[in-house]
Short mmCIF file of C-alpha atoms and ligand atoms in Angstrom, two decimals:
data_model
loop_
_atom_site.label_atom_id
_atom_site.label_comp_id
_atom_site.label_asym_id
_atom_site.label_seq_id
_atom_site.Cartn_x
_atom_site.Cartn_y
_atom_site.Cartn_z
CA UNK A 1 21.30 -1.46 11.22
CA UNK A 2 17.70 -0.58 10.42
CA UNK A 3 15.28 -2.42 9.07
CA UNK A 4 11.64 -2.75 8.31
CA UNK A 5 9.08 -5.33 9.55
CA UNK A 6 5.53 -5.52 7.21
CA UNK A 7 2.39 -7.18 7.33
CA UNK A 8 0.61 -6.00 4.14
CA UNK A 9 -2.96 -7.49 3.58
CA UNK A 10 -5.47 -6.71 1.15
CA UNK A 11 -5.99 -2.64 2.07
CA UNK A 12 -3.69 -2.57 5.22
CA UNK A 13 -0.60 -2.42 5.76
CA UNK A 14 1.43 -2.22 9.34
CA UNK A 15 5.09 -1.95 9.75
CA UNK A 16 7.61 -1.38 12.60
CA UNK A 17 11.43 0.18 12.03
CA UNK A 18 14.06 -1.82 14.30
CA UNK A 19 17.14 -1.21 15.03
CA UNK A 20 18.90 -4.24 14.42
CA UNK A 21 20.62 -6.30 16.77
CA UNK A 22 19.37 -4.21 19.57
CA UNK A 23 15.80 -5.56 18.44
CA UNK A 24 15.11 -1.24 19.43
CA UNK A 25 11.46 -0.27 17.78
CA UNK A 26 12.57 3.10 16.36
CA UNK A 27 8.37 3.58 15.22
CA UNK A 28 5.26 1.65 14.13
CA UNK A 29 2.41 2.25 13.14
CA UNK A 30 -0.29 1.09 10.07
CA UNK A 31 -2.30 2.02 6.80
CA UNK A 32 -5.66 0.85 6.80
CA UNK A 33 -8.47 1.43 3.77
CA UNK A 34 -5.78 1.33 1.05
CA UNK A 35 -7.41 1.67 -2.10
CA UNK A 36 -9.42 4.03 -1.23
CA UNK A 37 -9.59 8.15 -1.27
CA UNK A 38 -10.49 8.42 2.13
CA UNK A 39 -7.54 6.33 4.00
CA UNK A 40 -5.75 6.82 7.04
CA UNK A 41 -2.71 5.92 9.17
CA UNK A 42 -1.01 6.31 12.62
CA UNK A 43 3.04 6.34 12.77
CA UNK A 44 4.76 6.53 16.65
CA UNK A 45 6.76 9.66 16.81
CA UNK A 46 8.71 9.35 20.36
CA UNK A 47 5.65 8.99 22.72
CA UNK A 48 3.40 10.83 20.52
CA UNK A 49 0.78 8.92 17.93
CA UNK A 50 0.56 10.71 14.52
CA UNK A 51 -2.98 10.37 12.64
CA UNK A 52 -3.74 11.57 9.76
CA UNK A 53 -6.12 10.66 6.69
CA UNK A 54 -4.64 10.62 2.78
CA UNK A 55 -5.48 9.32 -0.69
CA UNK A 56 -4.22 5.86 -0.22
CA UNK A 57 -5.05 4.62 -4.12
CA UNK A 58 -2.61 1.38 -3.56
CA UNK A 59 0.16 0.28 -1.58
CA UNK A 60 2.75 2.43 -3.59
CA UNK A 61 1.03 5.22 -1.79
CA UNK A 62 1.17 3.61 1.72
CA UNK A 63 4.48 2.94 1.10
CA UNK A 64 5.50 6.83 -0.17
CA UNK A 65 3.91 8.50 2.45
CA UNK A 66 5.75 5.83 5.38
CA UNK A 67 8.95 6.55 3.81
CA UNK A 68 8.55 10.30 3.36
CA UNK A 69 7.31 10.29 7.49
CA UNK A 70 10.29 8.47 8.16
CA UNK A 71 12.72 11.05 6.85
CA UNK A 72 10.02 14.33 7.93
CA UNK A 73 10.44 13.06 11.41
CA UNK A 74 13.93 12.19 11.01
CA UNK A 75 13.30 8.61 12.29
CA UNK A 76 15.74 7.88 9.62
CA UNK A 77 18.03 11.04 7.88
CA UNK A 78 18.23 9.57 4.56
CA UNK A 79 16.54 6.19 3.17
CA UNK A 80 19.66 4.47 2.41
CA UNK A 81 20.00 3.64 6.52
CA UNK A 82 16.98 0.99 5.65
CA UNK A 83 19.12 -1.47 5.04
CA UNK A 84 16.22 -4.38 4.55
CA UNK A 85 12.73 -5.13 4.57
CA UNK A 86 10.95 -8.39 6.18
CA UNK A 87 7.73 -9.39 5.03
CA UNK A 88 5.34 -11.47 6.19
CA UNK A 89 3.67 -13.60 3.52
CA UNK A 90 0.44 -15.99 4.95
CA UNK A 91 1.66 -19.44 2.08
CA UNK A 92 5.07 -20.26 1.28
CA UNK A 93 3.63 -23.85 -0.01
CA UNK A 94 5.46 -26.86 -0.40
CA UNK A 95 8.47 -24.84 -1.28
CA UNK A 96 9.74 -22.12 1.79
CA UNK A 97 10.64 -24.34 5.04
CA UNK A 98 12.51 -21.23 6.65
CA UNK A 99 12.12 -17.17 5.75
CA UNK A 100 14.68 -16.49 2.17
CA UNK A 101 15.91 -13.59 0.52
CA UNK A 102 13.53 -12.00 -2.62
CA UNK A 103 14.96 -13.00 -5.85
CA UNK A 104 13.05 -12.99 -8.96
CA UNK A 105 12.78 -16.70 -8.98
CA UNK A 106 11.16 -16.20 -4.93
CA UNK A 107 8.70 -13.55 -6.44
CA UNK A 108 7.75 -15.96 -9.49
CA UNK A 109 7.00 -19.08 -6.64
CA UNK A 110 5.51 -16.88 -4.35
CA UNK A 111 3.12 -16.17 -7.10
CA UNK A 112 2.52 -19.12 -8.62
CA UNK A 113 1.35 -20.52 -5.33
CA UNK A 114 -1.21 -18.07 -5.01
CA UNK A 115 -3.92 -19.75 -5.44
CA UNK A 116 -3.60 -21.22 -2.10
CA UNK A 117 -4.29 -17.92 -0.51
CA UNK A 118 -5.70 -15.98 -3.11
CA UNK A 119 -7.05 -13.02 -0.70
CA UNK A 120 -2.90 -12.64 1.22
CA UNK A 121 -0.28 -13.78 -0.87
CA UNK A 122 -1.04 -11.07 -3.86
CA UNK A 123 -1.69 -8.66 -0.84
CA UNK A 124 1.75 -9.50 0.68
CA UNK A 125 3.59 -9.02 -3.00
CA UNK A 126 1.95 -5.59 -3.86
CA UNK A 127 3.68 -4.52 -0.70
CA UNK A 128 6.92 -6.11 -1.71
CA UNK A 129 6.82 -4.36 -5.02
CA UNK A 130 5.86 -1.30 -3.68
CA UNK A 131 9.12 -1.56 -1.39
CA UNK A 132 11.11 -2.77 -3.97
CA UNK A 133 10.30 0.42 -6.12
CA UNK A 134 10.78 2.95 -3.38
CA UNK A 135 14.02 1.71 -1.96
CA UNK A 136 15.62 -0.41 -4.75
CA UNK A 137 18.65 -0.63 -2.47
CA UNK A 138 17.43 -2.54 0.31
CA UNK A 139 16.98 -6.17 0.70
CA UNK A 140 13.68 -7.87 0.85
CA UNK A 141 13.46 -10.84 2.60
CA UNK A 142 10.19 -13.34 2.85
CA UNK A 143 9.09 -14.47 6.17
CA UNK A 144 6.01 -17.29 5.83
CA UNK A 145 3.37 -18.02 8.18
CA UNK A 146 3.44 -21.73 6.86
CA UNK A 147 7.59 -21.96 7.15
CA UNK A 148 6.94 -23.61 10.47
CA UNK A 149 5.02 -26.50 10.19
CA UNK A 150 7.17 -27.73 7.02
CA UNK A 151 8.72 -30.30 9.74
CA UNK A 152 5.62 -31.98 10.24
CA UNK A 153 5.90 -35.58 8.25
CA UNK A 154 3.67 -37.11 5.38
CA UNK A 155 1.43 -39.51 7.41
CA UNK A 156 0.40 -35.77 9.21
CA UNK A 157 -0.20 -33.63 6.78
CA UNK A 158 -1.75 -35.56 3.76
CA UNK A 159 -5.23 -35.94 3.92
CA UNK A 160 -7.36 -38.97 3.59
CA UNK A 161 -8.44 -37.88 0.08
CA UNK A 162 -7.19 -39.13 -3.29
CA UNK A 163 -3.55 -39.50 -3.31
CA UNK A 164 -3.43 -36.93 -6.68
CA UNK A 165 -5.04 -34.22 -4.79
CA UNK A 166 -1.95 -33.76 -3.28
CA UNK A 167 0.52 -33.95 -6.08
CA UNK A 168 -1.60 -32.41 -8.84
CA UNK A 169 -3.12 -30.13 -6.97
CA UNK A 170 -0.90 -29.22 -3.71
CA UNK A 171 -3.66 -30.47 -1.39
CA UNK A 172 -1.88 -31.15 2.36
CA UNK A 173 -2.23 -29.55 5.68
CA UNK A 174 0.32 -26.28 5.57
CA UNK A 175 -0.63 -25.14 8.92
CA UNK A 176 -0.28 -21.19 9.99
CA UNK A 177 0.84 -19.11 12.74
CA UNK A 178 4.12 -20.01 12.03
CA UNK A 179 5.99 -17.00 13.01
CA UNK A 180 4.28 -17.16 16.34
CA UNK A 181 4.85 -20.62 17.04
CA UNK A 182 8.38 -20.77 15.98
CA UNK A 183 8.64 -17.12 18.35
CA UNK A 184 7.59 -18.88 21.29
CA UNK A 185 9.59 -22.00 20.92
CA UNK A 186 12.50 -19.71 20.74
CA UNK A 187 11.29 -18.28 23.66
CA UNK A 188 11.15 -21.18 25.61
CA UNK A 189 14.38 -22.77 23.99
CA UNK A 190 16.10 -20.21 25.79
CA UNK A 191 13.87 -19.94 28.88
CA UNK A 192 14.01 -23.40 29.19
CA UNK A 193 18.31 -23.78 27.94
CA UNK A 194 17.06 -27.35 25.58
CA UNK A 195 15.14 -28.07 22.45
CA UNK A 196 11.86 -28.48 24.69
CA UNK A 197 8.54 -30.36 23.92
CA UNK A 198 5.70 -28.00 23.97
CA UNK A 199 2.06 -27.51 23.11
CA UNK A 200 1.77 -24.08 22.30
CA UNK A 201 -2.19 -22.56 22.10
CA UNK A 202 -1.95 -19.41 20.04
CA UNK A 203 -5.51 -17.99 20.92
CA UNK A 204 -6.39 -15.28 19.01
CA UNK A 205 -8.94 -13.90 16.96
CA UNK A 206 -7.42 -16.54 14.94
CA UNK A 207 -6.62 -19.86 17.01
CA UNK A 208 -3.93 -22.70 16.31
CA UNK A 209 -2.27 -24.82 18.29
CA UNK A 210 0.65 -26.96 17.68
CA UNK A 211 2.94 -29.53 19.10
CA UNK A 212 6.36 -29.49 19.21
CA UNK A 213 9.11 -32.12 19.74
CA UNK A 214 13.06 -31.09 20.14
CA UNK A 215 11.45 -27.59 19.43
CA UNK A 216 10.24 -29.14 15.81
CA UNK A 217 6.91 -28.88 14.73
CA UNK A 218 5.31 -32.31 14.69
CA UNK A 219 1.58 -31.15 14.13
CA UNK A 220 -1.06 -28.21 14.19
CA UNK A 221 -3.97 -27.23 14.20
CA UNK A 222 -4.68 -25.42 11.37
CA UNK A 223 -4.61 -27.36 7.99
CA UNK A 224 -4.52 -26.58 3.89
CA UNK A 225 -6.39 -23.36 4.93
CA UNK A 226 -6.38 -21.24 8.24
CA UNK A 227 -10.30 -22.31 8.33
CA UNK A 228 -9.47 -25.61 9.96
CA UNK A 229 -8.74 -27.27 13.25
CA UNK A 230 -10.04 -25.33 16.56
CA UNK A 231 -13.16 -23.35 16.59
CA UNK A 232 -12.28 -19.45 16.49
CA UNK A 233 -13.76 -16.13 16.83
CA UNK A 234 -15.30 -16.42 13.40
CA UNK A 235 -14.83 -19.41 11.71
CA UNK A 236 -16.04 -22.99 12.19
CA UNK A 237 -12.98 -24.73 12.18
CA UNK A 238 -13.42 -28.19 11.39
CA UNK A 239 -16.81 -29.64 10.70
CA UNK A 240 -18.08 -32.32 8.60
CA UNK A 241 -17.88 -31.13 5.47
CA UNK A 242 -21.17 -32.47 3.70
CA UNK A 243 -23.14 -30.21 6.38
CA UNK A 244 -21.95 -27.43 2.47
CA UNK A 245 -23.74 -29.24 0.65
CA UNK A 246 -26.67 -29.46 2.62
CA UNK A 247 -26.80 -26.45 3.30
CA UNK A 248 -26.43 -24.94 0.02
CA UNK A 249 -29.43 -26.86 -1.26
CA UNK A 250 -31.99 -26.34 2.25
CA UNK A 251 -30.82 -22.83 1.86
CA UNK A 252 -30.59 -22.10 -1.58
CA UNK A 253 -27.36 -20.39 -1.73
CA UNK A 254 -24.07 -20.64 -3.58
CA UNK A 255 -21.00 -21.92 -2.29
CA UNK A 256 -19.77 -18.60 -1.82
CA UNK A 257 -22.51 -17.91 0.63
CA UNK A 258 -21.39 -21.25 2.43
CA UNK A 259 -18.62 -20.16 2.68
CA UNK A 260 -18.66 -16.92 4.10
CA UNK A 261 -20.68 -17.96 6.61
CA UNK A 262 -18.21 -20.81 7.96
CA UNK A 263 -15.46 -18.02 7.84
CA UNK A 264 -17.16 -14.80 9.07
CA UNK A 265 -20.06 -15.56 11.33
CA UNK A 266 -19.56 -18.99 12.45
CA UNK A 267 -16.93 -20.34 15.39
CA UNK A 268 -17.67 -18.26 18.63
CA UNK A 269 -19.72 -15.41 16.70
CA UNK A 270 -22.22 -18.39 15.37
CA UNK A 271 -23.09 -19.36 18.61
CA UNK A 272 -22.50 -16.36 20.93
CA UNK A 273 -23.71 -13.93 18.59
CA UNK A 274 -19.91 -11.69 19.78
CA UNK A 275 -16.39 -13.19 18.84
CA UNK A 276 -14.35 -10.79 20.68
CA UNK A 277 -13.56 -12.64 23.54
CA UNK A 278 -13.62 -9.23 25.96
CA UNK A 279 -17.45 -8.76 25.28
CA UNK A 280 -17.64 -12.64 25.76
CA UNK A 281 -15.96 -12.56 29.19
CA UNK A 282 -18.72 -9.93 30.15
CA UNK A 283 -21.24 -12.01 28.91
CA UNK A 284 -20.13 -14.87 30.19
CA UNK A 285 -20.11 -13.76 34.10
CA UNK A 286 -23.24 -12.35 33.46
CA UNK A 287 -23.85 -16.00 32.81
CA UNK A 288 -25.37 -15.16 29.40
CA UNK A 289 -26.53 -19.02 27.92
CA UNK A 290 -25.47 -18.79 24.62
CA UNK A 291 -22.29 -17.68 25.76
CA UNK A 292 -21.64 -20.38 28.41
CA UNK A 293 -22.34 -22.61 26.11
CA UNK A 294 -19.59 -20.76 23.44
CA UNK A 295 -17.42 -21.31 26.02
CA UNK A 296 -17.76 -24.76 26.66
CA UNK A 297 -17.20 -25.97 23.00
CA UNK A 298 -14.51 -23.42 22.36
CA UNK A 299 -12.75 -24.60 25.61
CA UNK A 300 -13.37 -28.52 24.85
CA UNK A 301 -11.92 -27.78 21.38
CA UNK A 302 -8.85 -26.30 22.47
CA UNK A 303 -8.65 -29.87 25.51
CA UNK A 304 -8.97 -32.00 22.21
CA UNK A 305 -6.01 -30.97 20.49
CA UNK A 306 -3.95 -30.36 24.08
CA UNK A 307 -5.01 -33.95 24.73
CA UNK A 308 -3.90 -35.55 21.34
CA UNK A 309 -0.91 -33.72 21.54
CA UNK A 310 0.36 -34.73 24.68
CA UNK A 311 -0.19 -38.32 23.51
CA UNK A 312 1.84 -37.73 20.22
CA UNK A 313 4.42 -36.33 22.37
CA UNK A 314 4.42 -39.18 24.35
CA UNK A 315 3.19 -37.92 27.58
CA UNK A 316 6.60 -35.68 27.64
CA UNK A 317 5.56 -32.03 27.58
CA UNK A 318 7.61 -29.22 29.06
CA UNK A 319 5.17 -26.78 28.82
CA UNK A 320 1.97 -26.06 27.58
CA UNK A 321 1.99 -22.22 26.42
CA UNK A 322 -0.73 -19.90 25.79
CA UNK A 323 -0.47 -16.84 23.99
CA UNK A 324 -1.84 -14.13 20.89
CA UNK A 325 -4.33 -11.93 22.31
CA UNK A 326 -6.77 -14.38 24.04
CA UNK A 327 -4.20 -16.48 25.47
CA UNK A 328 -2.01 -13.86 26.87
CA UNK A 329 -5.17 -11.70 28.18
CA UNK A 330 -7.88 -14.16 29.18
CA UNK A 331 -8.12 -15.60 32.08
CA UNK A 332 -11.59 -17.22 31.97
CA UNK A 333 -10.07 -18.95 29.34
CA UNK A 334 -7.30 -20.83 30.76
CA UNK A 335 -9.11 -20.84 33.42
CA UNK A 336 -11.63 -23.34 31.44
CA UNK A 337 -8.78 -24.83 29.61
CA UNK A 338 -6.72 -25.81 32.17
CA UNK A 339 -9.48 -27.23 34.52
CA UNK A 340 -10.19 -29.63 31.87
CA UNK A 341 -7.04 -30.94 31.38
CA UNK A 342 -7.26 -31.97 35.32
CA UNK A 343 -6.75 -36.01 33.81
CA UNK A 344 -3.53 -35.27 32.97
CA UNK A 345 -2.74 -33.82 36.38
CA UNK A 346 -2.36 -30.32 35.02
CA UNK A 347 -3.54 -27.73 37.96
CA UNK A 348 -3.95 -23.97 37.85
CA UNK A 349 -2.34 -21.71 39.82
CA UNK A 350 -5.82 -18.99 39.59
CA UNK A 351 -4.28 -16.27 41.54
CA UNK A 352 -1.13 -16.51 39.38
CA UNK A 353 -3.57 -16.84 36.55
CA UNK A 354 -5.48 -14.13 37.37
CA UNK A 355 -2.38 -11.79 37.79
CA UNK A 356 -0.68 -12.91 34.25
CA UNK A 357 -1.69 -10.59 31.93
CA UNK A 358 0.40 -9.59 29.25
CA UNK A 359 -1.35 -6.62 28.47
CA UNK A 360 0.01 -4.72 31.91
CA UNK A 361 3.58 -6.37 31.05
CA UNK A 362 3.27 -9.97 33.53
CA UNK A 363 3.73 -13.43 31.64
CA UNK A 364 5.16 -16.30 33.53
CA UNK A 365 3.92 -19.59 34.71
CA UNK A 366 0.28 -20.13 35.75
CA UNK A 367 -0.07 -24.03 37.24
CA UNK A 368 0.37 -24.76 40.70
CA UNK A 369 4.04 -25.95 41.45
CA UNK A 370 2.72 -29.67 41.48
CA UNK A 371 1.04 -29.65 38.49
CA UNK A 372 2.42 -32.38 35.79
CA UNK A 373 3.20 -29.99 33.64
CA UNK A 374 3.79 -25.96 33.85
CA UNK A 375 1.60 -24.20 31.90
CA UNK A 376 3.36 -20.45 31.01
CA UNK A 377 1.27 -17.22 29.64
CA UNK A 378 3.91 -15.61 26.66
CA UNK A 379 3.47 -12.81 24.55
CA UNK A 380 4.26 -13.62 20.86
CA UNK A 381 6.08 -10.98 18.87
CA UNK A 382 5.24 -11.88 15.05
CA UNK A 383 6.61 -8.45 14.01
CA UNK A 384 9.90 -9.51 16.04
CA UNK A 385 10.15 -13.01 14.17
CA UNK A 386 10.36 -11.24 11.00
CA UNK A 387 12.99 -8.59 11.99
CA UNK A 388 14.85 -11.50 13.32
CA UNK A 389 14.71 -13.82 10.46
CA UNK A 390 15.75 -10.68 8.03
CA UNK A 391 18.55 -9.38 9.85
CA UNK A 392 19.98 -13.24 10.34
CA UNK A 393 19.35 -13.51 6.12
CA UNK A 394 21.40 -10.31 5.18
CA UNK A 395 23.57 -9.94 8.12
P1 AMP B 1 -5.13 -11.42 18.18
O1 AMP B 1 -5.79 -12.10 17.02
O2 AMP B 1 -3.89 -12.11 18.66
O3 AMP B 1 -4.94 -9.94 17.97
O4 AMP B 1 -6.16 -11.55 19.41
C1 AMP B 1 -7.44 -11.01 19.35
C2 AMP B 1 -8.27 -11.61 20.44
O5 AMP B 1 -7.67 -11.36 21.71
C3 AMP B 1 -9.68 -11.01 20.49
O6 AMP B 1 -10.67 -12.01 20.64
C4 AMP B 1 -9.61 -10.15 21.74
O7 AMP B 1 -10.83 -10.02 22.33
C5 AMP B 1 -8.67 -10.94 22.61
N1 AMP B 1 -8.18 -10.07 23.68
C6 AMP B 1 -7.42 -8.97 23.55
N2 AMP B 1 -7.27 -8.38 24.77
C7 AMP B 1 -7.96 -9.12 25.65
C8 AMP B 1 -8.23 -9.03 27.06
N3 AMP B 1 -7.73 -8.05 27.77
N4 AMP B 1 -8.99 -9.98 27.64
C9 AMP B 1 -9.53 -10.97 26.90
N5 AMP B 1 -9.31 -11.11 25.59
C10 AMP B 1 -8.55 -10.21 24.96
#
């Protein structure tokens, strides 16, 4: 059975065709600068990557010319063999604890929670539409980033604000990354063969990390938006929030200044001036200051949450996991992580570390064999969760 796996934001949109059970990636490829005359798009064809440029006006368009590839390349012969498309949609709210079939009633909550993500949710459903026009036939399912972390419990996620906030006006930690985190607890449910206790540090551009008890979420990182909890490549993560209001008035700006700033040149970019963390490596053994120091808060962030996680798990971890592009990829990193977490009689392995790089195909285990508890290097497969989720919905 084939089906499709897409991530629509607000002018992209990237897909992958499986072939379902054999989880087989028949193509992938994305759309970027929809909206636009001048967009363009890649689609795998066998070995060979297809570029080309088009009037992408909206995602109808995006979704026209993917289709019309599919059956020019004969990827597919006619459109009928997509039996069902998976979407990934960033806030499912207080309502989606697992991925559900798109009825009208899902479309209707799916929008009326948009306000919670007002730049991806309306993203996500003009790809759903767009889908739902071209192939009328095939099911759509809805996969949520917050489905995850619905397990976590009241005393968690409410926040010490006024009780109403939260029943007027939806105000709770949602958490996000949920796809990935509930991939690699799969992951190690089966490596492992039990319901295991992790800490799993998703360290990406974006960066979460959660804790997980009889492979439930218990906690994470992130919180009512993905703006809180560790800081990331861009964005603060949590800081006290009167330093807004402060601001807004010793700077003279508007809130939406404020805010921009926290998301899009704060975290790792606010101090190191770079937030991809392949120029910071350079930088950093090049023993750049600003950079050292980036490292240092970014690595005693990511300790803080290990370290309250282990004691909300009791002291009984299985594993602590790294993984999304930084995690799988960086070894200065984990390096720094792990070496802090020394306490808890966690020790790295660094040749092991060193040689785990997901990026030339090695994950595996990284501590020493005496360390108190294995830390593992996984690659996450988002794209993956969603085809899985779908075909389990409709099979
Ligand atoms: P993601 O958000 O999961 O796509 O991850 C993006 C982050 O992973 C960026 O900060 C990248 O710099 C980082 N990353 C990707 N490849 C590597 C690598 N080979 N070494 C270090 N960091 C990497």
């Amino acid at each position: 059975m084939k089906l499709l796996s897409v991530n629509a934001g607000s002018s992209t949109l990237k897909f992958r065709l499986y072939e379902m059970p054999e989880e087989k990636i028949l193509t992938k490829g994305n759309f970027e600068r929809i909206g636009t005359e001048e967009g363009d798009y890649t689609i795998r064809v066998g070995d060979e990557k297809v570029h080309k440029t088009a009037e992408l006006r909206d995602h109808n368009d995006a979704v026209h010319i993917l289709l019309e590839e599919l059956v020019h390349h004969h990827i597919v012969e006619s459109l009928d063999e997509i039996v069902a498309v998976g979407h990934r949609i960033v806030h499912g709210g207080n309502k989606y604890s697992k991925s559900v079939l798109i009825t009208d009633r899902v479309l209707k909550e799916i929008e009326s929670i948009s306000d919670l993500a007002p730049l991806h949710n309306p993203a996500a459903l003009r790809g759903v539409h767009a889908f739902m026009e071209a192939i009328p036939n095939a099911k759509m399912v809805a996969c949520f980033d917050t489905a995850f972390h619905q397990t976590i419990d009241e005393a968690t996620y409410l926040y010490p604000v006024p009780y109403e906030w939260y029943i007027k006006y939806d105000v709770r930690k949602y958490g996000f990354h949920g796809l990935s985190h509930k991939f690699i607890t799969e992951k190690m449910t089966s490596m492992l063969e039990k319901k295991p206790n992790l800490i799993i540090c998703h360290i990406g551009n974006g960066a979460s990390i959660s804790a997980i008890r009889d492979g439930i979420c218990i906690d994470t990182s992130m919180g009512f938006t993905p703006n809180a909890g560790i800081m990331m490549g861009t964005r603060s993560g949590d800081i006290d929030y009167s330093i807004i209001s402060y601001i807004m008035k010793k700077a003279e700006r508007n809130l939406e200044w404020v805010d921009n700033k926290l998301n899009k040149s704060s975290g790792l970019q606010g101090i190191a001036g770079m937030n991809d963390l392949r120029d910071i490596d350079r930088a950093y053994l090049a023993n750049e200051q600003k950079v050292v120091l980036a490292i240092e808060m970014y690595t005693n962030k990511i300790v803080d949450y290990i370290a309250k996680y282990y004691i909300k798990l009791g002291g009984k971890v299985d594993a602590i996991c790294f993984t999304a592009g930084g995690g799988e990829n960086d070894d200065i990193i984990r390096k720094e992580v792990v070496s802090k977490l020394y306490p808890l009689g966690v020790s790295l392995n660094e040749e092991k570390n060193k040689e785990t790089i997901v990026r030339r195909g090695v994950e595996g285990v990284i501590s020493t064999d005496d360390s108190s508890i294995p830390v593992y290097v996984l690659a996450t497969d988002e794209e993956l969760m969603i085809a899985r989720d779908t075909y389990e919905i409709i099979d």
